[in-house]
Short mmCIF file of N, CA and C in Angstrom, two decimals:
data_model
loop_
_atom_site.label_atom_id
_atom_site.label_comp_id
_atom_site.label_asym_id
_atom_site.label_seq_id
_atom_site.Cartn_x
_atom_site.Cartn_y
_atom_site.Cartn_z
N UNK Q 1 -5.24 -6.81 7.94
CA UNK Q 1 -4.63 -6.01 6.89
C UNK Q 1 -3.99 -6.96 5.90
N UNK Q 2 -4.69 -6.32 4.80
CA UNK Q 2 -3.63 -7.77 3.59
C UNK Q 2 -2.48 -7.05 2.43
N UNK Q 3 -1.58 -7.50 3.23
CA UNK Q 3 -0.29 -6.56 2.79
C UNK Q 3 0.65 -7.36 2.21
N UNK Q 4 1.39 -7.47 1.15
CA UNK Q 4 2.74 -8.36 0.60
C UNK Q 4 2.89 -8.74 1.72
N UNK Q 5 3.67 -10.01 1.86
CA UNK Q 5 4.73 -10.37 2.82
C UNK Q 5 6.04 -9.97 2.48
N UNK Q 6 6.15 -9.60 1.57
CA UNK Q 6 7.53 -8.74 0.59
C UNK Q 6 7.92 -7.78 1.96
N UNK Q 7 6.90 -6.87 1.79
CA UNK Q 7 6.89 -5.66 2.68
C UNK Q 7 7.25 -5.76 3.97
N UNK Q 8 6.40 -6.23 4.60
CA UNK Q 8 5.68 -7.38 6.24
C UNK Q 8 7.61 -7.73 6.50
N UNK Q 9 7.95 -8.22 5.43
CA UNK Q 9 9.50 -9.12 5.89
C UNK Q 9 10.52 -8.07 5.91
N UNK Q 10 10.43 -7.24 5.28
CA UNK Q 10 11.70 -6.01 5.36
C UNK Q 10 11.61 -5.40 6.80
N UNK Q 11 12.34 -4.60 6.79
CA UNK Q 11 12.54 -4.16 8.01
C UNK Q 11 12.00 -2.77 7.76
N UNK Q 12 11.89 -1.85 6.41
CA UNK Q 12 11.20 -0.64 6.63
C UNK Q 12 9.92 -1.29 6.42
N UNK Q 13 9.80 -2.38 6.16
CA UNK Q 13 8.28 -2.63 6.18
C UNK Q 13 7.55 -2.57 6.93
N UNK Q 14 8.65 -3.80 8.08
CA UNK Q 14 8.23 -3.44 9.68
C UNK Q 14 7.70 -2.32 10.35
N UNK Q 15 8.60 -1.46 10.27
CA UNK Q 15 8.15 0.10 10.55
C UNK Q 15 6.99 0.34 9.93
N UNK Q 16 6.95 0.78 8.92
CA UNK Q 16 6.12 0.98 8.40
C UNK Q 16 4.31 0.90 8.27
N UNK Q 17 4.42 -0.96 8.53
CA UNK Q 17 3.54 -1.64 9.25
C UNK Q 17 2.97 -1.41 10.55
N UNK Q 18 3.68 -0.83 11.44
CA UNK Q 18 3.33 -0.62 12.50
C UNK Q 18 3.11 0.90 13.07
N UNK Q 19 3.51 1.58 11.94
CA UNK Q 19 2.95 2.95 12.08
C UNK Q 19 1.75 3.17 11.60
N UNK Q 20 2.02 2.23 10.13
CA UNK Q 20 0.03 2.39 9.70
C UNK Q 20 -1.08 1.75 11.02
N UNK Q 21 -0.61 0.94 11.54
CA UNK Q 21 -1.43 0.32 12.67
C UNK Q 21 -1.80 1.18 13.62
N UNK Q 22 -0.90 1.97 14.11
CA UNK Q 22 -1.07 3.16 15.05
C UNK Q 22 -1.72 4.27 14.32
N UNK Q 23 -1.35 4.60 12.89
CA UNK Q 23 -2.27 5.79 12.57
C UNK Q 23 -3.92 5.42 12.38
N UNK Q 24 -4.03 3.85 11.91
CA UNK Q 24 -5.68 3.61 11.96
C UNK Q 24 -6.41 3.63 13.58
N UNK Q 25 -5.48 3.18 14.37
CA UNK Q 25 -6.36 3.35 15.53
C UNK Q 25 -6.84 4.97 15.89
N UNK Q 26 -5.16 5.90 15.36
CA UNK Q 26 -5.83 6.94 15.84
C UNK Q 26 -6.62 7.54 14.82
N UNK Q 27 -7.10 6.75 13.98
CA UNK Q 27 -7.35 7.21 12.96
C UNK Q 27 -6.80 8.87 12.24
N UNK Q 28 -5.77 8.58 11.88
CA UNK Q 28 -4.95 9.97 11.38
C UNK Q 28 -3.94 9.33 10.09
N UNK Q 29 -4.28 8.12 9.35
CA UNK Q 29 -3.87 7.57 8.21
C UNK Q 29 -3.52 8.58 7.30
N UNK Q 30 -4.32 9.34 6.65
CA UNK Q 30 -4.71 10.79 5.96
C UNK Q 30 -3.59 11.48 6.21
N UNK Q 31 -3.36 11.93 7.60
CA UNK Q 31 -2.43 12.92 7.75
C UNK Q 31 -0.81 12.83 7.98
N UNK Q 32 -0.66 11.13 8.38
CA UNK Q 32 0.75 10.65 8.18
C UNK Q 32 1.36 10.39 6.92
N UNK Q 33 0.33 10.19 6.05
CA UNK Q 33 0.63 9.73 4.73
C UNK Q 33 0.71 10.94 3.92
N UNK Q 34 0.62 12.29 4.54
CA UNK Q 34 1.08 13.44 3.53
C UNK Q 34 1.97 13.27 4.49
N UNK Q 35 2.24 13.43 5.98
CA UNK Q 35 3.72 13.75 6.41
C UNK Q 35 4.73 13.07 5.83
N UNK Q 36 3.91 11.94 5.49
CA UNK Q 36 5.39 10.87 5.09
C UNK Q 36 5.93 11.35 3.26
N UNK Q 37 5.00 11.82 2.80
CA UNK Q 37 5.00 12.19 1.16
C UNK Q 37 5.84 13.72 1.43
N UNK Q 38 5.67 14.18 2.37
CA UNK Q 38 6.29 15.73 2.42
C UNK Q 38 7.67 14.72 2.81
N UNK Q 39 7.90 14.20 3.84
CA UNK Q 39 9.59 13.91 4.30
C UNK Q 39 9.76 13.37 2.66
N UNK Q 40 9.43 12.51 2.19
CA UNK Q 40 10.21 11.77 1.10
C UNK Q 40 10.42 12.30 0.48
N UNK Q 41 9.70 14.01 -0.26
CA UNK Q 41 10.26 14.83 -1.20
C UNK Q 41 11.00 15.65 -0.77
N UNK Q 42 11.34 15.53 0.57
CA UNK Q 42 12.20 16.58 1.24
C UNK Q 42 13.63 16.33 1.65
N UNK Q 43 13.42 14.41 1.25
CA UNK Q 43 14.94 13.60 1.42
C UNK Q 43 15.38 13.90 0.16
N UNK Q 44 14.49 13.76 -0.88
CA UNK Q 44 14.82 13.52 -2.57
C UNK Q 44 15.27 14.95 -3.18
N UNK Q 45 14.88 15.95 -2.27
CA UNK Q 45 15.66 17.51 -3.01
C UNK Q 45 16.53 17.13 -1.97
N UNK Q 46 16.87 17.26 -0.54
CA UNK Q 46 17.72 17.60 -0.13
C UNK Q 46 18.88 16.86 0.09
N UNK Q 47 19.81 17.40 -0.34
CA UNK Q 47 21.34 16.31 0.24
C UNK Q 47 21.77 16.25 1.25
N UNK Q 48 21.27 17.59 1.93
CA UNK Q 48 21.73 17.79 3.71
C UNK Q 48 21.46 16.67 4.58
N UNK Q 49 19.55 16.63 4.18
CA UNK Q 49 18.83 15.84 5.08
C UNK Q 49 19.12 14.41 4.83
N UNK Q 50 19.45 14.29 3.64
CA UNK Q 50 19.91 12.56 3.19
C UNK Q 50 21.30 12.44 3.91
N UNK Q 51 22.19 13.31 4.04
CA UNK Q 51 23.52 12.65 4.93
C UNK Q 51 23.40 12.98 6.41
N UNK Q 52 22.02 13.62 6.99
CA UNK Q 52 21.70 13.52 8.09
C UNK Q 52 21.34 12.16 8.38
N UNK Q 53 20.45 11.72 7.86
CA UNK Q 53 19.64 10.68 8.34
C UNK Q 53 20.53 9.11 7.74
N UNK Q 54 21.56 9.31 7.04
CA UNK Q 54 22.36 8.28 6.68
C UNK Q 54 23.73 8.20 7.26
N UNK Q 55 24.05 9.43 7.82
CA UNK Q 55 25.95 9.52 8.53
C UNK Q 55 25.61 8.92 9.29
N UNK Q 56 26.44 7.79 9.57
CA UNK Q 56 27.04 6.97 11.02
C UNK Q 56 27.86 8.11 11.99
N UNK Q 57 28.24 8.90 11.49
CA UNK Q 57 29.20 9.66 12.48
C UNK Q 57 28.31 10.61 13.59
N UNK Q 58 26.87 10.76 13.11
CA UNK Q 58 26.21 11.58 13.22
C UNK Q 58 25.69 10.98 14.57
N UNK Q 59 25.27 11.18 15.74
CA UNK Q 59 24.91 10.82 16.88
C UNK Q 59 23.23 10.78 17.40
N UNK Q 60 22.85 9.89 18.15
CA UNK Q 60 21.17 9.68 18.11
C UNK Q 60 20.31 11.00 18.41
N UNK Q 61 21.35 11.41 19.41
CA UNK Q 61 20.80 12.43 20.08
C UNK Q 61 20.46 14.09 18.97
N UNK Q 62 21.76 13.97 18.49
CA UNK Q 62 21.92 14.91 17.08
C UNK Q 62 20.70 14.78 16.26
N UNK Q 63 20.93 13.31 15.63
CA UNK Q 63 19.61 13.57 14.43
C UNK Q 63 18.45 13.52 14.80
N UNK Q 64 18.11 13.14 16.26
CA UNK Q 64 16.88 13.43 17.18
C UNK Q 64 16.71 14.27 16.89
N UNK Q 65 17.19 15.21 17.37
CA UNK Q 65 16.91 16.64 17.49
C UNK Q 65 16.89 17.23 16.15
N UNK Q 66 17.60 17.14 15.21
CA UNK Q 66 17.95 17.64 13.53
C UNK Q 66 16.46 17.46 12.72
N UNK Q 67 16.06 15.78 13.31
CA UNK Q 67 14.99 15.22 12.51
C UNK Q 67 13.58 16.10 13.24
N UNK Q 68 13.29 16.52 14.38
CA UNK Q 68 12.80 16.65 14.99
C UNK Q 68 12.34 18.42 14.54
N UNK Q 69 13.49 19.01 14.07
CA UNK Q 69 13.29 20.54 13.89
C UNK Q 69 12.83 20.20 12.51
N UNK Q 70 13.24 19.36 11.31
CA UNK Q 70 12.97 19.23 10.18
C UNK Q 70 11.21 18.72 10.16
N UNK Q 71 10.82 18.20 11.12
CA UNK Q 71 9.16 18.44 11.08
C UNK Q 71 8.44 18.96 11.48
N UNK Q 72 8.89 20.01 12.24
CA UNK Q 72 8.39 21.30 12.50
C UNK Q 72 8.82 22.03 11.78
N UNK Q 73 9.30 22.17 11.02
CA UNK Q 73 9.45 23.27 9.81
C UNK Q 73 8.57 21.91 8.57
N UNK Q 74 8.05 21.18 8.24
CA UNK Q 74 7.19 20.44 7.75
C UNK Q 74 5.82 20.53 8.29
N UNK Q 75 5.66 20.52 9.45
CA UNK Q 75 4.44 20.83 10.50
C UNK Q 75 3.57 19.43 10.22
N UNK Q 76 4.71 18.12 10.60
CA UNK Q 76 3.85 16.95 10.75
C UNK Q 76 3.32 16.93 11.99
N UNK Q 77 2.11 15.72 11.81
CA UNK Q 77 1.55 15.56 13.08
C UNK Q 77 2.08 14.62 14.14
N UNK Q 78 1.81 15.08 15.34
CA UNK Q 78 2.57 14.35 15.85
C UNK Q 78 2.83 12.68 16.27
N UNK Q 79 1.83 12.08 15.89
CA UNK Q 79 2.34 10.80 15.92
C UNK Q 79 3.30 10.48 14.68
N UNK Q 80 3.60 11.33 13.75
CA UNK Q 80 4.93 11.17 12.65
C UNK Q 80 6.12 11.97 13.59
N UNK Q 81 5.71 12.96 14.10
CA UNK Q 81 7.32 13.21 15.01
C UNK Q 81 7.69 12.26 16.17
N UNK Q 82 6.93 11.72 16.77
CA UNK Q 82 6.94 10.34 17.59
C UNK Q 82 7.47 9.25 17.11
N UNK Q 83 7.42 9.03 15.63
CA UNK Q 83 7.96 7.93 15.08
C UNK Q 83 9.22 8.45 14.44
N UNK Q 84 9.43 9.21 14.18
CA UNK Q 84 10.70 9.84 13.52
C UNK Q 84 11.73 9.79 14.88
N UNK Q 85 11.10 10.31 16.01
CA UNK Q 85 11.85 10.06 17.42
C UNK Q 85 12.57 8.57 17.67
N UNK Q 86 11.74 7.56 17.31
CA UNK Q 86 11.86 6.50 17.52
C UNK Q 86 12.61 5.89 16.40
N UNK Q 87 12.69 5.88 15.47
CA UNK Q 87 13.44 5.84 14.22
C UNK Q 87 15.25 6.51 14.36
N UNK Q 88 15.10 7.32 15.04
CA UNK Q 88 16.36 8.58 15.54
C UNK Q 88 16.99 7.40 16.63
N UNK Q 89 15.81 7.37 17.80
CA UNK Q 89 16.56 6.29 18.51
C UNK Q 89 17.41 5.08 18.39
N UNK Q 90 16.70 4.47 17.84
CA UNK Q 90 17.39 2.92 17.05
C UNK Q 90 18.14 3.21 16.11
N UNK Q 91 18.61 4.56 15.14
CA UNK Q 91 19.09 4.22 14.40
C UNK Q 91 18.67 3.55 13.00
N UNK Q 92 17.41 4.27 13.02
CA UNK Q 92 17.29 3.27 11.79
C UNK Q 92 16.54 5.05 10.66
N UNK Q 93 16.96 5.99 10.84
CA UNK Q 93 16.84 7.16 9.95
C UNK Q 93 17.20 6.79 8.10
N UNK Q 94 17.96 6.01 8.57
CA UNK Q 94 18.29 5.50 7.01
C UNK Q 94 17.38 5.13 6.33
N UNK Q 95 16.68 4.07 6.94
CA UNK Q 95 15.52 3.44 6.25
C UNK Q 95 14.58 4.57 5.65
N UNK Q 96 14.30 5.90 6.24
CA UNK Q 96 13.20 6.68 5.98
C UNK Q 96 12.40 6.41 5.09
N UNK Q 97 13.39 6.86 3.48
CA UNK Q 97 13.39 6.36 2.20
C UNK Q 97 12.31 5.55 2.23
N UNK Q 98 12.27 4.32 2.58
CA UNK Q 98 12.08 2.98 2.10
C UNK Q 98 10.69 2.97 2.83
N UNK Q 99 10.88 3.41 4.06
CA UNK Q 99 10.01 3.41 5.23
C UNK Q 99 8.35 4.24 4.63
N UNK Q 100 8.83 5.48 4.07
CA UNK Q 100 7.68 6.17 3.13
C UNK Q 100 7.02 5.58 1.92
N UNK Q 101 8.01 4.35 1.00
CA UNK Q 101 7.53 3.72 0.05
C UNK Q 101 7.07 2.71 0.78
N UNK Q 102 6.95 1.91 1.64
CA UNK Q 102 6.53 0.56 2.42
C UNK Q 102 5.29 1.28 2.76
N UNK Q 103 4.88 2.73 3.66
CA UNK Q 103 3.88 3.08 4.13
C UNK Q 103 2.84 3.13 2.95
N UNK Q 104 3.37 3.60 1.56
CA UNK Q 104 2.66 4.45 0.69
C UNK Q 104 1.92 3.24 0.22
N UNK Q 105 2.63 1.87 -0.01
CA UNK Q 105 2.04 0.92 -0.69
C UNK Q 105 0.91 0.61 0.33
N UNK Q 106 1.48 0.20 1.70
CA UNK Q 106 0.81 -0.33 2.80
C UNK Q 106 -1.02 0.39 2.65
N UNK Q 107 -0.64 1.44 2.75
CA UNK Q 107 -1.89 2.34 2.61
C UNK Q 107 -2.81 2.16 1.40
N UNK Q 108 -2.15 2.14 0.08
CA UNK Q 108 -3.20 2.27 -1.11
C UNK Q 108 -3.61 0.53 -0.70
N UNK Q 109 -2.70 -0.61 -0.49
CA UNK Q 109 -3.60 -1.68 -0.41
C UNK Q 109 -4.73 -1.44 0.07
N UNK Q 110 -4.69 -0.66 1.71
CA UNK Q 110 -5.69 -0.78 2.44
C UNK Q 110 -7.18 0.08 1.74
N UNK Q 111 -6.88 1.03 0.53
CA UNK Q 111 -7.75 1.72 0.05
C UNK Q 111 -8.21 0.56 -1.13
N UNK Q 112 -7.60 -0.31 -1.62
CA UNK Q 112 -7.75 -0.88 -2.64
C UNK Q 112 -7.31 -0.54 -4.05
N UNK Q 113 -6.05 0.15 -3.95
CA UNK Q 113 -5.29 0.63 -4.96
C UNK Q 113 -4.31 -0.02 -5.61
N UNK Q 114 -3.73 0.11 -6.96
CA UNK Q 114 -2.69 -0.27 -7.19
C UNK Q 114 -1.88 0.95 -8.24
N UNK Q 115 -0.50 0.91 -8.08
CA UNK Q 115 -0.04 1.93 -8.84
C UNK Q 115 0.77 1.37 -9.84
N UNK Q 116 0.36 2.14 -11.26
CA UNK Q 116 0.90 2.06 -12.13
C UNK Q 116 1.90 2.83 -12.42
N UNK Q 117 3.02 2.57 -12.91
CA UNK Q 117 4.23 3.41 -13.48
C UNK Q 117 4.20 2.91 -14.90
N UNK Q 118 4.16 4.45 -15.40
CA UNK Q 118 3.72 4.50 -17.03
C UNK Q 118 4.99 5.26 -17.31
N UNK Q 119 5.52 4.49 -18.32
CA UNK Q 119 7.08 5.62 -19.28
C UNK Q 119 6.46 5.65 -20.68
N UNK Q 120 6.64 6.60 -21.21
CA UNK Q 120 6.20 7.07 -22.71
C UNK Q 120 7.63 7.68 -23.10
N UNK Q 121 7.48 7.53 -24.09
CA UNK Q 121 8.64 8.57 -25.29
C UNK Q 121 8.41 10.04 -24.96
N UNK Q 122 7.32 10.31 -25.00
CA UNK Q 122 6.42 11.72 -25.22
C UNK Q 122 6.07 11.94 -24.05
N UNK Q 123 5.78 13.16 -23.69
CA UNK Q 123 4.37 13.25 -22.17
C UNK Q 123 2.95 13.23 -22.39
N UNK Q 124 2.43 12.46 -21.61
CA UNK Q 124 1.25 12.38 -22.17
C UNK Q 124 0.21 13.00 -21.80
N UNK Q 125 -0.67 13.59 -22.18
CA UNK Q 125 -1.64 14.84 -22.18
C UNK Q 125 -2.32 14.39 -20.90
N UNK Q 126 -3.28 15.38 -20.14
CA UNK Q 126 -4.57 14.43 -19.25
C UNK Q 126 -5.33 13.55 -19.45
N UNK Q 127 -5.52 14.18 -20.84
CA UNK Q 127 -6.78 12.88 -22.11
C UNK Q 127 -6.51 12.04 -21.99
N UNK Q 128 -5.61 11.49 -22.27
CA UNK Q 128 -4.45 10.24 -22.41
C UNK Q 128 -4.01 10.13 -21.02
N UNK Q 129 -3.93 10.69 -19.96
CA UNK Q 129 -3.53 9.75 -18.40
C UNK Q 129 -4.60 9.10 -18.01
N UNK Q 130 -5.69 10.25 -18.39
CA UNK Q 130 -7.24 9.52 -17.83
C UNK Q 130 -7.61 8.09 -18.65
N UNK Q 131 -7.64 8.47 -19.80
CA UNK Q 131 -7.94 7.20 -21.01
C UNK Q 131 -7.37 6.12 -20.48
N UNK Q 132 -5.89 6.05 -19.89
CA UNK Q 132 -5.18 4.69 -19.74
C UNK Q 132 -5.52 4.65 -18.17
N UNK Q 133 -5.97 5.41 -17.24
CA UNK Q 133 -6.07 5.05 -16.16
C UNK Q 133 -7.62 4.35 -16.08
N UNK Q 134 -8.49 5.25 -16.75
CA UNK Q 134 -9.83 4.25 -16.90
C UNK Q 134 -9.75 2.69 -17.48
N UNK Q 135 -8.66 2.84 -18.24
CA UNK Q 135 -8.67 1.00 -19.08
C UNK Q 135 -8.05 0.42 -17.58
N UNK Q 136 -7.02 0.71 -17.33
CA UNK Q 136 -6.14 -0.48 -16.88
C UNK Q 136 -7.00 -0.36 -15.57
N UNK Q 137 -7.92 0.83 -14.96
CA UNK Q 137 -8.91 0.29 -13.62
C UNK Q 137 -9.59 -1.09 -13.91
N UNK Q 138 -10.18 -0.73 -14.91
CA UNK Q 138 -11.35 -2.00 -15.84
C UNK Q 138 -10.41 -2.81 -15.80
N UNK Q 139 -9.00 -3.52 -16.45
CA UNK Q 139 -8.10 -4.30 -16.16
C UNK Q 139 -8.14 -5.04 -14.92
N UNK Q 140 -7.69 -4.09 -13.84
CA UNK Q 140 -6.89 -4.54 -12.55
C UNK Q 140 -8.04 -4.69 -12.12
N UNK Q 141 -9.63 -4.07 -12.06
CA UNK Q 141 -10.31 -4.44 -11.35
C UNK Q 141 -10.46 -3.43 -9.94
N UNK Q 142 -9.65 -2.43 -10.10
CA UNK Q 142 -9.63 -2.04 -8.55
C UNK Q 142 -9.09 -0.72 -9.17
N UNK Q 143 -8.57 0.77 -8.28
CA UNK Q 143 -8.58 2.04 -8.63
C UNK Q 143 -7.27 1.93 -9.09
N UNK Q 144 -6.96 2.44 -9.87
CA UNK Q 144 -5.46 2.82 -10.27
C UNK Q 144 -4.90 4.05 -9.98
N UNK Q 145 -3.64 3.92 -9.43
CA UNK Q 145 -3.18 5.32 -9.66
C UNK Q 145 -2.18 5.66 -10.41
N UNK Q 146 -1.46 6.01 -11.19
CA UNK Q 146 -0.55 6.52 -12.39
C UNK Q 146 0.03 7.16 -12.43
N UNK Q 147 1.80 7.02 -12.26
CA UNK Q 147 2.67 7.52 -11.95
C UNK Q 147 3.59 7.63 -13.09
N UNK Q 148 4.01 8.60 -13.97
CA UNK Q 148 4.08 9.15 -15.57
C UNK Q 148 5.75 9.22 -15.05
N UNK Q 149 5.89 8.69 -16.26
CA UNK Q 149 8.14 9.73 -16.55
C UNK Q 149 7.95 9.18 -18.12
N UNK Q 150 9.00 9.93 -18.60
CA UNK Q 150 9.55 10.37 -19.97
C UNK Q 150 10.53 9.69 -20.12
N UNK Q 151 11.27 8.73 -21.05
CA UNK Q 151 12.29 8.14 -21.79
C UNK Q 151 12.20 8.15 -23.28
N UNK Q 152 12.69 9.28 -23.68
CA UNK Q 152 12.98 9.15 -25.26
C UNK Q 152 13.42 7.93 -26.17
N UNK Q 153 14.30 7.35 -25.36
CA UNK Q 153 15.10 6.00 -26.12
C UNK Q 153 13.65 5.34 -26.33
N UNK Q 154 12.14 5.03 -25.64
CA UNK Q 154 11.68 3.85 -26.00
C UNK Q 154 10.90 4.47 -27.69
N UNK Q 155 11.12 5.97 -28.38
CA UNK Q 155 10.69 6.32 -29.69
C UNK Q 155 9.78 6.34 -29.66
N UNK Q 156 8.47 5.57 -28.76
CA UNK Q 156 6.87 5.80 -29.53
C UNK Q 156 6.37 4.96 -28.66
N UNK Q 157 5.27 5.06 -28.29
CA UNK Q 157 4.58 4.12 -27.05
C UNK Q 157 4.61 3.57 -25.62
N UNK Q 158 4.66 2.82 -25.45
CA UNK Q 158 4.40 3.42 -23.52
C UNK Q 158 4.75 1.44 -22.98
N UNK Q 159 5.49 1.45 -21.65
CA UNK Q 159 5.43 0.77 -21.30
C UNK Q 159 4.90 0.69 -19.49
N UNK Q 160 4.13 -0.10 -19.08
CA UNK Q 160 3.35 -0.32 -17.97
C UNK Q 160 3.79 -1.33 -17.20
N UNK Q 161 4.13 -0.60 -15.47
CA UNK Q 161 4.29 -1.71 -14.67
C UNK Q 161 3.71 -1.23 -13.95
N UNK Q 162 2.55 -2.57 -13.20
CA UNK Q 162 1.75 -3.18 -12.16
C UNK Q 162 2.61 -4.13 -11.16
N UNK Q 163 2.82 -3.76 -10.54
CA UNK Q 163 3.71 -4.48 -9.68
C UNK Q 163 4.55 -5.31 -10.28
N UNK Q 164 4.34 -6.75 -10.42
CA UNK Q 164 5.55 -7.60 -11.03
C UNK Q 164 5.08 -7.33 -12.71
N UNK Q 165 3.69 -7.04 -12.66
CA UNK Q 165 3.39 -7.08 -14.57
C UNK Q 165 3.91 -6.49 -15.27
N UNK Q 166 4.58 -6.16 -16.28
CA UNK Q 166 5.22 -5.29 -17.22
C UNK Q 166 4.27 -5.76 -18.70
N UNK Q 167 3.85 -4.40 -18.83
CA UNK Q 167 3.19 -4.79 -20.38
C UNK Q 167 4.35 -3.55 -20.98
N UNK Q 168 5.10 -4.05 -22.06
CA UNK Q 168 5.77 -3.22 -22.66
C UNK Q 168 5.32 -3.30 -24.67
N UNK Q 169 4.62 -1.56 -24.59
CA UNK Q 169 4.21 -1.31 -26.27
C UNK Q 169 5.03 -0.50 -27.00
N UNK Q 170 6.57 -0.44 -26.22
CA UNK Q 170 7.03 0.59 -26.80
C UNK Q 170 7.47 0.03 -28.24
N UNK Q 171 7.82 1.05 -29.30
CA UNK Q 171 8.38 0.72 -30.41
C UNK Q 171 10.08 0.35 -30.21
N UNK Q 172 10.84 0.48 -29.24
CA UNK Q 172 11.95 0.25 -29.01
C UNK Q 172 12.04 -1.34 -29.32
N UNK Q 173 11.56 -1.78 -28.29
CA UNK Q 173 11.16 -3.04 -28.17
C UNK Q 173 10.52 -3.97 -29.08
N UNK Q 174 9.71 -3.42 -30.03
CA UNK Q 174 9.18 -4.34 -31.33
C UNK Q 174 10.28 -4.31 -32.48
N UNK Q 175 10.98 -2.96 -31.95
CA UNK Q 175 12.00 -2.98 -33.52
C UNK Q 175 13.36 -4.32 -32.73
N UNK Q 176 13.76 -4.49 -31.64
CA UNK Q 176 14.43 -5.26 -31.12
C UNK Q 176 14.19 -6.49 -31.66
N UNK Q 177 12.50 -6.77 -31.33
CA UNK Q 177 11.63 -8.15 -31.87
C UNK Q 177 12.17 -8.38 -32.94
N UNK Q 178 11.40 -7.59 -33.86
CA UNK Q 178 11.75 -7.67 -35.36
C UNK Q 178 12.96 -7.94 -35.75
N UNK Q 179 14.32 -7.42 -35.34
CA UNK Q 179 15.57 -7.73 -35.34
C UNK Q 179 16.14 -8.97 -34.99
N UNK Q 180 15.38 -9.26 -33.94
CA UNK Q 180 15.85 -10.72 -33.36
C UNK Q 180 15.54 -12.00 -34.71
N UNK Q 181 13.80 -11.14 -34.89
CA UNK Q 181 13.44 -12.69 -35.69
C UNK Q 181 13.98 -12.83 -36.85
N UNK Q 182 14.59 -11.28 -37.31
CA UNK Q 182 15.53 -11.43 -38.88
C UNK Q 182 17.08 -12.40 -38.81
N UNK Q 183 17.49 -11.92 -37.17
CA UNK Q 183 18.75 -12.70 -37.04
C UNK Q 183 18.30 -14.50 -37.51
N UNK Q 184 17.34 -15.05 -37.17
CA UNK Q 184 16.97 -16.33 -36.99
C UNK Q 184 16.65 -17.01 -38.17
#
């Protein structure tokens, strides 16, 4: 598996790493990786479940069981309630978070993906997600996937990050340019 060592070295990476390992043998990659996309939008609305899985006061046995009803009302499979068990055990529920972004990357490597995070001024139509997702495939060489948000401040154009790459076209940023080189 050829994965960051970024990842590999963290500790939700760890996890992470070693759940994708167990879901390819059982081959059930597919179906952990929506369980894990359902928990992460289910930490990100809920505040309950985020000071479940983050209170120290809260006891193993407790969020065992707490975490345990929360994926059955999710209806993951069970080698994700097995690991959520085990996660409950050690104490390490906190990580979840991190644990779902370490898996998510872990996985598109293994598909041959990379994800783009695109900010525009504007939202940008399908025409225009597809248009820039077909260029920057041809770019990267490999499938893209494209992950859109809205910031008004950048006024007009779009800025792109590929992992460490940042191509930034916004007009925010050229009028900055322009400003700089008048100071000089």
């Amino acid at each position: 598996m050829d994965v960051s060592a970024g990842i590999q070295a963290s500790l939700a990476g760890r996890y992470a790493s070693a759940l994708f390992e167990l879901a390819s043998e059982a081959g059930t990659v597919t179906a952990v990786e929506a369980d894990l996309e359902h928990l992460g939008q289910a930490l990100s609305e809920s505040a309950d479940l985020r000071n479940l899985t983050t209170n120290p006061e809260i006891g193993r046995r407790a969020q065992g069981a707490a975490i345990e009803g929360v994926a059955g009302v999710l209806g993951t499979s069970e080698l994700t309630r097995r690991f959520l068990g085990v996660l409950a055990e050690n104490r390490r529920l906190s990580q979840l978070g991190k644990i779902v972004q370490a898996f998510r990357a872990i996985a598109a490597a293994q598909r041959g993906e990379v994800t783009a995070e695109v900010t525009s001024a504007h939202a940008l139509t399908d025409a225009q997600v597809d248009q820039l997702r077909q260029k920057l495939t041809a770019r990267e060489g490999r499938t893209v996937k494209l992950s859109t948000s809205v910031n008004p401040d950048l006024l007009g154009g779009l800025v792109v990050t590929i992992g460490s790459k940042r191509i930034d076209g916004s007009i925010r940023t050229r009028l900055n340019s322009l400003a700089q080189a008048m100071k000089a």
